[in-house]
């Protein structure tokens, strides 16, 4: 199996999974009656990055190895 075959399918799956999770979060926010954009600035713990920063970090980590 090639390096491409080992890495790229996993890299391609991450954005799809993340999109699904973010959509579920948005649906939940709407069901509870608050703006889903507030979740982007949320942190699970004070020393964690915001959700927006974590999503950005994940995207960059997946993109850089693919750039060659």
PDB file of N, CA, C and O in Angstrom, chain B, residues numbered from 101:
ATOM      1  N   UNK B 101       0.850  -1.180   0.000  1.00  0.00           N
ATOM      2  CA  UNK B 101       0.000   0.000   0.000  1.00  0.00           C
ATOM      3  C   UNK B 101       0.897   1.245   0.000  1.00  0.00           C
ATOM      4  O   UNK B 101       1.944   1.268   0.646  1.00  0.00           O
ATOM      5  N   UNK B 102       0.479   2.247  -0.714  1.00  0.00           N
ATOM      6  CA  UNK B 102       1.264   3.478  -0.831  1.00  0.00           C
ATOM      7  C   UNK B 102       1.034   4.401   0.372  1.00  0.00           C
ATOM      8  O   UNK B 102       0.070   4.244   1.121  1.00  0.00           O
ATOM      9  N   UNK B 103       1.928   5.348   0.530  1.00  0.00           N
ATOM     10  CA  UNK B 103       1.767   6.356   1.579  1.00  0.00           C
ATOM     11  C   UNK B 103       0.475   7.133   1.339  1.00  0.00           C
ATOM     12  O   UNK B 103      -0.258   7.443   2.278  1.00  0.00           O
ATOM     13  N   UNK B 104       0.205   7.441   0.075  1.00  0.00           N
ATOM     14  CA  UNK B 104      -1.035   8.138  -0.269  1.00  0.00           C
ATOM     15  C   UNK B 104      -2.242   7.331   0.213  1.00  0.00           C
ATOM     16  O   UNK B 104      -3.147   7.875   0.846  1.00  0.00           O
ATOM     17  N   UNK B 105      -2.248   6.049  -0.086  1.00  0.00           N
ATOM     18  CA  UNK B 105      -3.369   5.193   0.297  1.00  0.00           C
ATOM     19  C   UNK B 105      -3.563   5.081   1.795  1.00  0.00           C
ATOM     20  O   UNK B 105      -4.673   4.843   2.270  1.00  0.00           O
ATOM     21  N   UNK B 106      -2.489   5.252   2.532  1.00  0.00           N
ATOM     22  CA  UNK B 106      -2.567   5.177   3.991  1.00  0.00           C
ATOM     23  C   UNK B 106      -3.037   6.499   4.595  1.00  0.00           C
ATOM     24  O   UNK B 106      -3.810   6.497   5.552  1.00  0.00           O
ATOM     25  N   UNK B 107      -2.583   7.619   4.051  1.00  0.00           N
ATOM     26  CA  UNK B 107      -2.826   8.914   4.698  1.00  0.00           C
ATOM     27  C   UNK B 107      -4.027   9.684   4.169  1.00  0.00           C
ATOM     28  O   UNK B 107      -4.835  10.178   4.955  1.00  0.00           O
ATOM     29  N   UNK B 108      -4.156   9.795   2.874  1.00  0.00           N
ATOM     30  CA  UNK B 108      -5.163  10.692   2.298  1.00  0.00           C
ATOM     31  C   UNK B 108      -6.596  10.305   2.649  1.00  0.00           C
ATOM     32  O   UNK B 108      -7.382  11.199   2.962  1.00  0.00           O
ATOM     33  N   UNK B 109      -6.989   9.030   2.619  1.00  0.00           N
ATOM     34  CA  UNK B 109      -8.367   8.713   3.020  1.00  0.00           C
ATOM     35  C   UNK B 109      -8.699   9.185   4.438  1.00  0.00           C
ATOM     36  O   UNK B 109      -9.804   9.666   4.689  1.00  0.00           O
ATOM     37  N   UNK B 110      -7.755   9.050   5.354  1.00  0.00           N
ATOM     38  CA  UNK B 110      -7.984   9.545   6.713  1.00  0.00           C
ATOM     39  C   UNK B 110      -8.080  11.052   6.768  1.00  0.00           C
ATOM     40  O   UNK B 110      -8.914  11.610   7.482  1.00  0.00           O
ATOM     41  N   UNK B 111      -7.219  11.709   6.007  1.00  0.00           N
ATOM     42  CA  UNK B 111      -7.269  13.167   5.946  1.00  0.00           C
ATOM     43  C   UNK B 111      -8.583  13.643   5.334  1.00  0.00           C
ATOM     44  O   UNK B 111      -9.127  14.667   5.745  1.00  0.00           O
ATOM     45  N   UNK B 112      -9.085  12.910   4.362  1.00  0.00           N
ATOM     46  CA  UNK B 112     -10.332  13.291   3.694  1.00  0.00           C
ATOM     47  C   UNK B 112     -11.542  13.053   4.593  1.00  0.00           C
ATOM     48  O   UNK B 112     -12.537  13.769   4.482  1.00  0.00           O
ATOM     49  N   UNK B 113     -11.476  12.073   5.472  1.00  0.00           N
ATOM     50  CA  UNK B 113     -12.595  11.759   6.356  1.00  0.00           C
ATOM     51  C   UNK B 113     -12.789  12.825   7.428  1.00  0.00           C
ATOM     52  O   UNK B 113     -13.924  13.108   7.810  1.00  0.00           O
ATOM     53  N   UNK B 114     -11.723  13.411   7.912  1.00  0.00           N
ATOM     54  CA  UNK B 114     -11.811  14.363   9.010  1.00  0.00           C
ATOM     55  C   UNK B 114     -12.742  15.538   8.725  1.00  0.00           C
ATOM     56  O   UNK B 114     -13.568  15.854   9.581  1.00  0.00           O
ATOM     57  N   UNK B 115     -12.655  16.203   7.572  1.00  0.00           N
ATOM     58  CA  UNK B 115     -13.578  17.325   7.343  1.00  0.00           C
ATOM     59  C   UNK B 115     -15.041  16.885   7.297  1.00  0.00           C
ATOM     60  O   UNK B 115     -15.925  17.619   7.738  1.00  0.00           O
ATOM     61  N   UNK B 116     -15.294  15.697   6.768  1.00  0.00           N
ATOM     62  CA  UNK B 116     -16.681  15.207   6.730  1.00  0.00           C
ATOM     63  C   UNK B 116     -17.200  14.968   8.142  1.00  0.00           C
ATOM     64  O   UNK B 116     -18.331  15.337   8.460  1.00  0.00           O
ATOM     65  N   UNK B 117     -16.391  14.359   8.978  1.00  0.00           N
ATOM     66  CA  UNK B 117     -16.795  14.118  10.367  1.00  0.00           C
ATOM     67  C   UNK B 117     -16.993  15.430  11.113  1.00  0.00           C
ATOM     68  O   UNK B 117     -17.960  15.593  11.856  1.00  0.00           O
ATOM     69  N   UNK B 118     -16.084  16.347  10.911  1.00  0.00           N
ATOM     70  CA  UNK B 118     -16.168  17.640  11.577  1.00  0.00           C
ATOM     71  C   UNK B 118     -17.406  18.411  11.129  1.00  0.00           C
ATOM     72  O   UNK B 118     -18.070  19.053  11.943  1.00  0.00           O
ATOM     73  N   UNK B 119     -17.712  18.348   9.845  1.00  0.00           N
ATOM     74  CA  UNK B 119     -18.909  19.007   9.322  1.00  0.00           C
ATOM     75  C   UNK B 119     -20.160  18.442   9.980  1.00  0.00           C
ATOM     76  O   UNK B 119     -21.065  19.193  10.345  1.00  0.00           O
ATOM     77  N   UNK B 120     -20.214  17.133  10.131  1.00  0.00           N
ATOM     78  CA  UNK B 120     -21.357  16.490  10.779  1.00  0.00           C
ATOM     79  C   UNK B 120     -21.483  16.932  12.231  1.00  0.00           C
ATOM     80  O   UNK B 120     -22.581  17.248  12.690  1.00  0.00           O
ATOM     81  N   UNK B 121     -20.375  16.957  12.951  1.00  0.00           N
ATOM     82  CA  UNK B 121     -20.407  17.375  14.354  1.00  0.00           C
ATOM     83  C   UNK B 121     -20.825  18.831  14.511  1.00  0.00           C
ATOM     84  O   UNK B 121     -21.604  19.163  15.405  1.00  0.00           O
ATOM     85  N   UNK B 122     -20.314  19.698  13.650  1.00  0.00           N
ATOM     86  CA  UNK B 122     -20.691  21.113  13.722  1.00  0.00           C
ATOM     87  C   UNK B 122     -22.166  21.309  13.383  1.00  0.00           C
ATOM     88  O   UNK B 122     -22.832  22.151  13.985  1.00  0.00           O
ATOM     89  N   UNK B 123     -22.677  20.542  12.430  1.00  0.00           N
ATOM     90  CA  UNK B 123     -24.101  20.631  12.080  1.00  0.00           C
ATOM     91  C   UNK B 123     -24.967  20.190  13.258  1.00  0.00           C
ATOM     92  O   UNK B 123     -26.000  20.802  13.532  1.00  0.00           O
ATOM     93  N   UNK B 124     -24.555  19.144  13.945  1.00  0.00           N
ATOM     94  CA  UNK B 124     -25.300  18.693  15.126  1.00  0.00           C
ATOM     95  C   UNK B 124     -25.278  19.753  16.223  1.00  0.00           C
ATOM     96  O   UNK B 124     -26.286  19.976  16.894  1.00  0.00           O
ATOM     97  N   UNK B 125     -24.146  20.395  16.404  1.00  0.00           N
ATOM     98  CA  UNK B 125     -24.060  21.468  17.388  1.00  0.00           C
ATOM     99  C   UNK B 125     -24.970  22.632  17.037  1.00  0.00           C
ATOM    100  O   UNK B 125     -25.614  23.217  17.908  1.00  0.00           O
ATOM    101  N   UNK B 126     -25.016  22.962  15.751  1.00  0.00           N
ATOM    102  CA  UNK B 126     -25.892  24.046  15.298  1.00  0.00           C
ATOM    103  C   UNK B 126     -27.359  23.686  15.518  1.00  0.00           C
ATOM    104  O   UNK B 126     -28.139  24.521  15.973  1.00  0.00           O
ATOM    105  N   UNK B 127     -27.735  22.460  15.200  1.00  0.00           N
ATOM    106  CA  UNK B 127     -29.115  22.014  15.418  1.00  0.00           C
ATOM    107  C   UNK B 127     -29.480  22.077  16.898  1.00  0.00           C
ATOM    108  O   UNK B 127     -30.576  22.505  17.259  1.00  0.00           O
ATOM    109  N   UNK B 128     -28.566  21.653  17.735  1.00  0.00           N
ATOM    110  CA  UNK B 128     -28.814  21.662  19.180  1.00  0.00           C
ATOM    111  C   UNK B 128     -28.966  23.090  19.695  1.00  0.00           C
ATOM    112  O   UNK B 128     -29.840  23.366  20.517  1.00  0.00           O
ATOM    113  N   UNK B 129     -28.130  23.983  19.221  1.00  0.00           N
ATOM    114  CA  UNK B 129     -28.231  25.388  19.631  1.00  0.00           C
ATOM    115  C   UNK B 129     -29.584  25.968  19.234  1.00  0.00           C
ATOM    116  O   UNK B 129     -30.219  26.671  20.020  1.00  0.00           O
ATOM    117  N   UNK B 130     -30.020  25.673  18.016  1.00  0.00           N
ATOM    118  CA  UNK B 130     -31.319  26.168  17.564  1.00  0.00           C
ATOM    119  C   UNK B 130     -32.449  25.580  18.402  1.00  0.00           C
ATOM    120  O   UNK B 130     -33.409  26.279  18.729  1.00  0.00           O
ATOM    121  N   UNK B 131     -32.341  24.307  18.747  1.00  0.00           N
ATOM    122  CA  UNK B 131     -33.368  23.661  19.563  1.00  0.00           C
ATOM    123  C   UNK B 131     -33.454  24.289  20.951  1.00  0.00           C
ATOM    124  O   UNK B 131     -34.530  24.363  21.544  1.00  0.00           O
ATOM    125  N   UNK B 132     -32.312  24.739  21.461  1.00  0.00           N
ATOM    126  CA  UNK B 132     -32.285  25.365  22.782  1.00  0.00           C
ATOM    127  C   UNK B 132     -32.539  26.868  22.731  1.00  0.00           C
ATOM    128  O   UNK B 132     -32.667  27.519  23.769  1.00  0.00           O
ATOM    129  N   UNK B 133     -32.611  27.417  21.515  1.00  0.00           N
ATOM    130  CA  UNK B 133     -32.968  28.818  21.353  1.00  0.00           C
ATOM    131  C   UNK B 133     -31.838  29.817  21.494  1.00  0.00           C
ATOM    132  O   UNK B 133     -32.077  30.959  21.888  1.00  0.00           O
ATOM    133  N   UNK B 134     -30.612  29.420  21.182  1.00  0.00           N
ATOM    134  CA  UNK B 134     -29.543  30.414  21.202  1.00  0.00           C
ATOM    135  C   UNK B 134     -28.751  30.367  19.905  1.00  0.00           C
ATOM    136  O   UNK B 134     -28.818  29.396  19.152  1.00  0.00           O
ATOM    137  N   UNK B 135     -28.007  31.426  19.663  1.00  0.00           N
ATOM    138  CA  UNK B 135     -27.252  31.568  18.423  1.00  0.00           C
ATOM    139  C   UNK B 135     -26.072  30.602  18.412  1.00  0.00           C
ATOM    140  O   UNK B 135     -25.233  30.621  19.313  1.00  0.00           O
ATOM    141  N   UNK B 136     -26.017  29.766  17.394  1.00  0.00           N
ATOM    142  CA  UNK B 136     -24.949  28.766  17.287  1.00  0.00           C
ATOM    143  C   UNK B 136     -23.572  29.412  17.152  1.00  0.00           C
ATOM    144  O   UNK B 136     -22.566  28.777  17.470  1.00  0.00           O
ATOM    145  N   UNK B 137     -23.506  30.648  16.691  1.00  0.00           N
ATOM    146  CA  UNK B 137     -22.214  31.327  16.555  1.00  0.00           C
ATOM    147  C   UNK B 137     -21.529  31.506  17.908  1.00  0.00           C
ATOM    148  O   UNK B 137     -20.307  31.633  17.979  1.00  0.00           O
ATOM    149  N   UNK B 138     -22.314  31.516  18.971  1.00  0.00           N
ATOM    150  CA  UNK B 138     -21.726  31.620  20.313  1.00  0.00           C
ATOM    151  C   UNK B 138     -20.850  30.414  20.633  1.00  0.00           C
ATOM    152  O   UNK B 138     -19.922  30.513  21.436  1.00  0.00           O
ATOM    153  N   UNK B 139     -21.140  29.283  20.009  1.00  0.00           N
ATOM    154  CA  UNK B 139     -20.345  28.080  20.253  1.00  0.00           C
ATOM    155  C   UNK B 139     -18.919  28.228  19.737  1.00  0.00           C
ATOM    156  O   UNK B 139     -18.002  27.595  20.260  1.00  0.00           O
ATOM    157  N   UNK B 140     -18.727  29.053  18.723  1.00  0.00           N
ATOM    158  CA  UNK B 140     -17.394  29.217  18.146  1.00  0.00           C
ATOM    159  C   UNK B 140     -16.407  29.836  19.131  1.00  0.00           C
ATOM    160  O   UNK B 140     -15.201  29.607  19.032  1.00  0.00           O
ATOM    161  N   UNK B 141     -16.913  30.614  20.071  1.00  0.00           N
ATOM    162  CA  UNK B 141     -16.054  31.231  21.087  1.00  0.00           C
ATOM    163  C   UNK B 141     -16.026  30.433  22.387  1.00  0.00           C
ATOM    164  O   UNK B 141     -15.394  30.845  23.360  1.00  0.00           O
ATOM    165  N   UNK B 142     -16.710  29.294  22.399  1.00  0.00           N
ATOM    166  CA  UNK B 142     -16.808  28.485  23.614  1.00  0.00           C
ATOM    167  C   UNK B 142     -15.543  27.661  23.843  1.00  0.00           C
ATOM    168  O   UNK B 142     -14.828  27.296  22.911  1.00  0.00           O
ATOM    169  N   UNK B 143     -15.301  27.387  25.117  1.00  0.00           N
ATOM    170  CA  UNK B 143     -14.187  26.528  25.543  1.00  0.00           C
ATOM    171  C   UNK B 143     -14.752  25.520  26.540  1.00  0.00           C
ATOM    172  O   UNK B 143     -15.621  25.855  27.345  1.00  0.00           O
ATOM    173  N   UNK B 144     -14.259  24.297  26.483  1.00  0.00           N
ATOM    174  CA  UNK B 144     -14.679  23.305  27.468  1.00  0.00           C
ATOM    175  C   UNK B 144     -13.964  23.504  28.792  1.00  0.00           C
ATOM    176  O   UNK B 144     -14.472  23.122  29.846  1.00  0.00           O
ATOM    177  N   UNK B 145     -12.792  24.100  28.737  1.00  0.00           N
ATOM    178  CA  UNK B 145     -12.009  24.395  29.939  1.00  0.00           C
ATOM    179  C   UNK B 145     -11.278  25.714  29.705  1.00  0.00           C
ATOM    180  O   UNK B 145     -10.993  26.063  28.559  1.00  0.00           O
ATOM    181  N   UNK B 146     -10.973  26.445  30.760  1.00  0.00           N
ATOM    182  CA  UNK B 146     -10.337  27.752  30.597  1.00  0.00           C
ATOM    183  C   UNK B 146      -9.009  27.728  29.842  1.00  0.00           C
ATOM    184  O   UNK B 146      -8.658  28.701  29.174  1.00  0.00           O
ATOM    185  N   UNK B 147      -8.271  26.625  29.945  1.00  0.00           N
ATOM    186  CA  UNK B 147      -6.962  26.572  29.290  1.00  0.00           C
ATOM    187  C   UNK B 147      -7.011  25.999  27.872  1.00  0.00           C
ATOM    188  O   UNK B 147      -5.968  25.774  27.257  1.00  0.00           O
ATOM    189  N   UNK B 148      -8.203  25.765  27.360  1.00  0.00           N
ATOM    190  CA  UNK B 148      -8.349  25.236  25.995  1.00  0.00           C
ATOM    191  C   UNK B 148      -8.523  26.372  24.996  1.00  0.00           C
ATOM    192  O   UNK B 148      -8.927  27.478  25.357  1.00  0.00           O
ATOM    193  N   UNK B 149      -8.214  26.083  23.737  1.00  0.00           N
ATOM    194  CA  UNK B 149      -8.517  27.032  22.667  1.00  0.00           C
ATOM    195  C   UNK B 149     -10.023  27.037  22.428  1.00  0.00           C
ATOM    196  O   UNK B 149     -10.731  26.112  22.828  1.00  0.00           O
ATOM    197  N   UNK B 150     -10.499  28.087  21.774  1.00  0.00           N
ATOM    198  CA  UNK B 150     -11.913  28.143  21.416  1.00  0.00           C
ATOM    199  C   UNK B 150     -12.214  27.083  20.361  1.00  0.00           C
ATOM    200  O   UNK B 150     -11.305  26.543  19.730  1.00  0.00           O
ATOM    201  N   UNK B 151     -13.497  26.795  20.179  1.00  0.00           N
ATOM    202  CA  UNK B 151     -13.896  25.825  19.161  1.00  0.00           C
ATOM    203  C   UNK B 151     -13.420  26.269  17.786  1.00  0.00           C
ATOM    204  O   UNK B 151     -12.936  25.449  17.006  1.00  0.00           O
ATOM    205  N   UNK B 152     -13.550  27.542  17.481  1.00  0.00           N
ATOM    206  CA  UNK B 152     -13.111  28.051  16.175  1.00  0.00           C
ATOM    207  C   UNK B 152     -11.621  27.800  15.965  1.00  0.00           C
ATOM    208  O   UNK B 152     -11.212  27.399  14.875  1.00  0.00           O
ATOM    209  N   UNK B 153     -10.815  28.029  16.981  1.00  0.00           N
ATOM    210  CA  UNK B 153      -9.362  27.816  16.872  1.00  0.00           C
ATOM    211  C   UNK B 153      -9.028  26.335  16.725  1.00  0.00           C
ATOM    212  O   UNK B 153      -8.104  25.977  15.994  1.00  0.00           O
ATOM    213  N   UNK B 154      -9.766  25.482  17.408  1.00  0.00           N
ATOM    214  CA  UNK B 154      -9.523  24.046  17.298  1.00  0.00           C
ATOM    215  C   UNK B 154      -9.871  23.528  15.903  1.00  0.00           C
ATOM    216  O   UNK B 154      -9.156  22.690  15.353  1.00  0.00           O
ATOM    217  N   UNK B 155     -10.961  24.021  15.337  1.00  0.00           N
ATOM    218  CA  UNK B 155     -11.342  23.628  13.977  1.00  0.00           C
ATOM    219  C   UNK B 155     -10.276  24.095  12.991  1.00  0.00           C
ATOM    220  O   UNK B 155      -9.866  23.340  12.109  1.00  0.00           O
ATOM    221  N   UNK B 156      -9.831  25.330  13.141  1.00  0.00           N
ATOM    222  CA  UNK B 156      -8.788  25.863  12.262  1.00  0.00           C
ATOM    223  C   UNK B 156      -7.504  25.035  12.372  1.00  0.00           C
ATOM    224  O   UNK B 156      -6.873  24.718  11.364  1.00  0.00           O
ATOM    225  N   UNK B 157      -7.133  24.696  13.583  1.00  0.00           N
ATOM    226  CA  UNK B 157      -5.927  23.912  13.812  1.00  0.00           C
ATOM    227  C   UNK B 157      -6.025  22.542  13.151  1.00  0.00           C
ATOM    228  O   UNK B 157      -5.068  22.087  12.525  1.00  0.00           O
ATOM    229  N   UNK B 158      -7.150  21.892  13.283  1.00  0.00           N
ATOM    230  CA  UNK B 158      -7.358  20.581  12.650  1.00  0.00           C
ATOM    231  C   UNK B 158      -7.251  20.685  11.137  1.00  0.00           C
ATOM    232  O   UNK B 158      -6.621  19.846  10.492  1.00  0.00           O
ATOM    233  N   UNK B 159      -7.858  21.701  10.584  1.00  0.00           N
ATOM    234  CA  UNK B 159      -7.829  21.862   9.125  1.00  0.00           C
ATOM    235  C   UNK B 159      -6.406  22.087   8.627  1.00  0.00           C
ATOM    236  O   UNK B 159      -6.008  21.521   7.608  1.00  0.00           O
ATOM    237  N   UNK B 160      -5.647  22.900   9.331  1.00  0.00           N
ATOM    238  CA  UNK B 160      -4.270  23.175   8.917  1.00  0.00           C
ATOM    239  C   UNK B 160      -3.380  21.948   9.057  1.00  0.00           C
ATOM    240  O   UNK B 160      -2.516  21.708   8.214  1.00  0.00           O
ATOM    241  N   UNK B 161      -3.583  21.181  10.102  1.00  0.00           N
ATOM    242  CA  UNK B 161      -2.774  19.971  10.301  1.00  0.00           C
ATOM    243  C   UNK B 161      -3.025  18.939   9.217  1.00  0.00           C
ATOM    244  O   UNK B 161      -2.124  18.178   8.864  1.00  0.00           O
ATOM    245  N   UNK B 162      -4.214  18.907   8.696  1.00  0.00           N
ATOM    246  CA  UNK B 162      -4.538  17.950   7.640  1.00  0.00           C
ATOM    247  C   UNK B 162      -4.076  18.446   6.276  1.00  0.00           C
ATOM    248  O   UNK B 162      -3.735  17.647   5.404  1.00  0.00           O
ATOM    249  N   UNK B 163      -4.065  19.744   6.092  1.00  0.00           N
ATOM    250  CA  UNK B 163      -3.736  20.301   4.781  1.00  0.00           C
ATOM    251  C   UNK B 163      -2.235  20.322   4.520  1.00  0.00           C
ATOM    252  O   UNK B 163      -1.799  20.030   3.407  1.00  0.00           O
ATOM    253  N   UNK B 164      -1.451  20.659   5.515  1.00  0.00           N
ATOM    254  CA  UNK B 164      -0.005  20.813   5.311  1.00  0.00           C
ATOM    255  C   UNK B 164       0.677  19.553   4.778  1.00  0.00           C
ATOM    256  O   UNK B 164       1.460  19.662   3.834  1.00  0.00           O
ATOM    257  N   UNK B 165       0.421  18.362   5.332  1.00  0.00           N
ATOM    258  CA  UNK B 165       1.087  17.178   4.780  1.00  0.00           C
ATOM    259  C   UNK B 165       0.692  16.891   3.334  1.00  0.00           C
ATOM    260  O   UNK B 165       1.478  16.322   2.577  1.00  0.00           O
ATOM    261  N   UNK B 166      -0.503  17.277   2.953  1.00  0.00           N
ATOM    262  CA  UNK B 166      -0.980  17.022   1.590  1.00  0.00           C
ATOM    263  C   UNK B 166      -0.366  17.984   0.582  1.00  0.00           C
ATOM    264  O   UNK B 166      -0.368  17.710  -0.618  1.00  0.00           O
ATOM    265  N   UNK B 167       0.157  19.101   1.057  1.00  0.00           N
ATOM    266  CA  UNK B 167       0.706  20.116   0.154  1.00  0.00           C
ATOM    267  C   UNK B 167       2.038  19.686  -0.448  1.00  0.00           C
ATOM    268  O   UNK B 167       2.475  20.239  -1.457  1.00  0.00           O
ATOM    269  N   UNK B 168       2.670  18.717   0.161  1.00  0.00           N
ATOM    270  CA  UNK B 168       3.905  18.194  -0.409  1.00  0.00           C
ATOM    271  C   UNK B 168       5.091  18.817   0.187  1.00  0.00           C
ATOM    272  O   UNK B 168       6.216  18.485  -0.186  1.00  0.00           O
TER     273      UNK B 168
END
